[in-house]
PDB file of C-alpha atoms in Angstrom:
ATOM      1  CA  UNK A  14      11.387  19.353   0.873  1.00  0.00           C
ATOM      2  CA  UNK A  15      12.265  20.974  -2.166  1.00  0.00           C
ATOM      3  CA  UNK A  16      14.982  18.991  -4.027  1.00  0.00           C
ATOM      4  CA  UNK A  17      15.486  15.292  -5.518  1.00  0.00           C
ATOM      5  CA  UNK A  18      14.636  12.548  -5.467  1.00  0.00           C
ATOM      6  CA  UNK A  19      16.751  10.593  -3.136  1.00  0.00           C
ATOM      7  CA  UNK A  20      14.803   6.783  -2.879  1.00  0.00           C
ATOM      8  CA  UNK A  21      17.635   5.819   0.271  1.00  0.00           C
ATOM      9  CA  UNK A  22      15.501   7.890   2.119  1.00  0.00           C
ATOM     10  CA  UNK A  23      11.997   5.682   1.216  1.00  0.00           C
ATOM     11  CA  UNK A  24      14.781   2.256   1.350  1.00  0.00           C
ATOM     12  CA  UNK A  25      11.918   0.657   4.183  1.00  0.00           C
ATOM     13  CA  UNK A  26       9.002   1.947   1.904  1.00  0.00           C
ATOM     14  CA  UNK A  27      10.226   0.546  -0.977  1.00  0.00           C
ATOM     15  CA  UNK A  28      11.201  -2.204   0.674  1.00  0.00           C
ATOM     16  CA  UNK A  29       7.299  -3.082   1.800  1.00  0.00           C
ATOM     17  CA  UNK A  30       5.518  -1.793  -0.895  1.00  0.00           C
ATOM     18  CA  UNK A  31       6.527  -2.976  -3.730  1.00  0.00           C
ATOM     19  CA  UNK A  32       6.933  -7.248  -2.469  1.00  0.00           C
ATOM     20  CA  UNK A  33       3.765  -5.124  -0.434  1.00  0.00           C
ATOM     21  CA  UNK A  34       1.939  -4.174  -3.720  1.00  0.00           C
ATOM     22  CA  UNK A  35       2.805  -7.382  -5.633  1.00  0.00           C
ATOM     23  CA  UNK A  36       1.374  -9.870  -2.819  1.00  0.00           C
ATOM     24  CA  UNK A  37      -1.720  -8.135  -2.540  1.00  0.00           C
ATOM     25  CA  UNK A  38      -2.747  -8.297  -6.373  1.00  0.00           C
ATOM     26  CA  UNK A  39      -1.760 -12.735  -6.323  1.00  0.00           C
ATOM     27  CA  UNK A  40      -3.784 -12.807  -2.747  1.00  0.00           C
ATOM     28  CA  UNK A  41      -7.194 -10.821  -4.955  1.00  0.00           C
ATOM     29  CA  UNK A  42      -6.472 -13.248  -7.995  1.00  0.00           C
ATOM     30  CA  UNK A  43      -6.606 -16.680  -6.357  1.00  0.00           C
ATOM     31  CA  UNK A  44      -9.252 -15.473  -4.166  1.00  0.00           C
ATOM     32  CA  UNK A  45     -11.171 -14.719  -7.386  1.00  0.00           C
ATOM     33  CA  UNK A  46     -10.284 -17.653  -9.279  1.00  0.00           C
ATOM     34  CA  UNK A  47     -10.966 -20.333  -6.213  1.00  0.00           C
ATOM     35  CA  UNK A  48     -13.471 -19.130  -4.952  1.00  0.00           C
ATOM     36  CA  UNK A  49     -14.962 -17.548  -1.372  1.00  0.00           C
ATOM     37  CA  UNK A  50     -18.065 -20.888  -1.946  1.00  0.00           C
ATOM     38  CA  UNK A  51     -15.977 -23.471  -3.007  1.00  0.00           C
ATOM     39  CA  UNK A  52     -13.789 -23.016   0.643  1.00  0.00           C
ATOM     40  CA  UNK A  53     -14.626 -25.008   3.904  1.00  0.00           C
ATOM     41  CA  UNK A  54     -15.455 -22.721   7.242  1.00  0.00           C
ATOM     42  CA  UNK A  55     -11.881 -23.189   8.495  1.00  0.00           C
ATOM     43  CA  UNK A  56     -10.374 -22.076   4.783  1.00  0.00           C
ATOM     44  CA  UNK A  57     -11.911 -19.067   4.762  1.00  0.00           C
ATOM     45  CA  UNK A  58     -11.427 -17.757   8.233  1.00  0.00           C
ATOM     46  CA  UNK A  59      -7.935 -18.835   6.490  1.00  0.00           C
ATOM     47  CA  UNK A  60      -8.224 -16.750   4.504  1.00  0.00           C
ATOM     48  CA  UNK A  61      -9.585 -13.449   5.796  1.00  0.00           C
ATOM     49  CA  UNK A  62      -7.186 -13.424   8.134  1.00  0.00           C
ATOM     50  CA  UNK A  63      -4.559 -13.548   6.383  1.00  0.00           C
ATOM     51  CA  UNK A  64      -5.730 -10.459   4.011  1.00  0.00           C
ATOM     52  CA  UNK A  65      -7.313  -8.350   7.056  1.00  0.00           C
ATOM     53  CA  UNK A  66      -3.252  -8.732   7.685  1.00  0.00           C
ATOM     54  CA  UNK A  67      -2.777  -7.673   4.524  1.00  0.00           C
ATOM     55  CA  UNK A  68      -4.409  -5.012   4.467  1.00  0.00           C
ATOM     56  CA  UNK A  69      -3.247  -3.951   8.411  1.00  0.00           C
ATOM     57  CA  UNK A  70       0.414  -4.370   7.565  1.00  0.00           C
ATOM     58  CA  UNK A  71       0.729  -2.117   4.395  1.00  0.00           C
ATOM     59  CA  UNK A  72      -1.962   0.619   6.552  1.00  0.00           C
ATOM     60  CA  UNK A  73       0.631   0.388   9.338  1.00  0.00           C
ATOM     61  CA  UNK A  74       2.809   2.852   5.740  1.00  0.00           C
ATOM     62  CA  UNK A  75       0.230   5.313   5.712  1.00  0.00           C
ATOM     63  CA  UNK A  76      -0.216   9.335   6.754  1.00  0.00           C
ATOM     64  CA  UNK A  77      -2.563  11.891   5.956  1.00  0.00           C
ATOM     65  CA  UNK A  78      -1.720  14.043   3.272  1.00  0.00           C
ATOM     66  CA  UNK A  79      -1.330  17.187   3.315  1.00  0.00           C
ATOM     67  CA  UNK A  80      -2.802  18.500  -0.085  1.00  0.00           C
ATOM     68  CA  UNK A  81      -5.567  16.230  -0.043  1.00  0.00           C
ATOM     69  CA  UNK A  82      -6.669  14.868   3.282  1.00  0.00           C
ATOM     70  CA  UNK A  83      -6.361  11.910   2.338  1.00  0.00           C
ATOM     71  CA  UNK A  84      -4.175   8.289   3.517  1.00  0.00           C
ATOM     72  CA  UNK A  85      -1.243   7.844   2.097  1.00  0.00           C
ATOM     73  CA  UNK A  86       1.822   6.049   2.182  1.00  0.00           C
ATOM     74  CA  UNK A  87       4.940   8.090   3.250  1.00  0.00           C
ATOM     75  CA  UNK A  88       6.197   8.368  -0.802  1.00  0.00           C
ATOM     76  CA  UNK A  89       2.893   8.961  -2.509  1.00  0.00           C
ATOM     77  CA  UNK A  90       3.235  12.141   0.163  1.00  0.00           C
ATOM     78  CA  UNK A  91       6.984  13.692  -0.858  1.00  0.00           C
ATOM     79  CA  UNK A  92       6.117  13.583  -4.292  1.00  0.00           C
ATOM     80  CA  UNK A  93       2.725  15.184  -4.256  1.00  0.00           C
ATOM     81  CA  UNK A  94       4.824  17.790  -2.035  1.00  0.00           C
ATOM     82  CA  UNK A  95       7.124  18.511  -4.648  1.00  0.00           C
ATOM     83  CA  UNK A  96       4.058  18.635  -7.542  1.00  0.00           C
ATOM     84  CA  UNK A  97       2.043  21.085  -5.844  1.00  0.00           C
ATOM     85  CA  UNK A  98       5.336  23.413  -5.317  1.00  0.00           C
ATOM     86  CA  UNK A  99       6.353  22.208  -8.405  1.00  0.00           C
ATOM     87  CA  UNK A 100       3.532  23.652  -9.575  1.00  0.00           C
ATOM     88  CA  UNK A 101       2.485  26.745  -7.103  1.00  0.00           C
ATOM     89  CA  UNK A 102       6.014  28.523  -7.923  1.00  0.00           C
TER      90      UNK A 102
END
């Protein structure tokens, strides 16, 4: 795992995680701006389903980290491994 960071190895993760994080933030802002109390039951249910789809799509990229045993995306796990190897040398 020691070596230079090659973005091509993480093309799918980077392609998905950047729009995912932007979309998740927009969803949270819209949720706060609009407010759940002003929605009818069908619109509220649709927003809840959209939030679940976003959450499960993001969770699909996650794996357990060897460093802290918490779930992270593959890119974070790789960077944490590199950092821990650098500090243990």
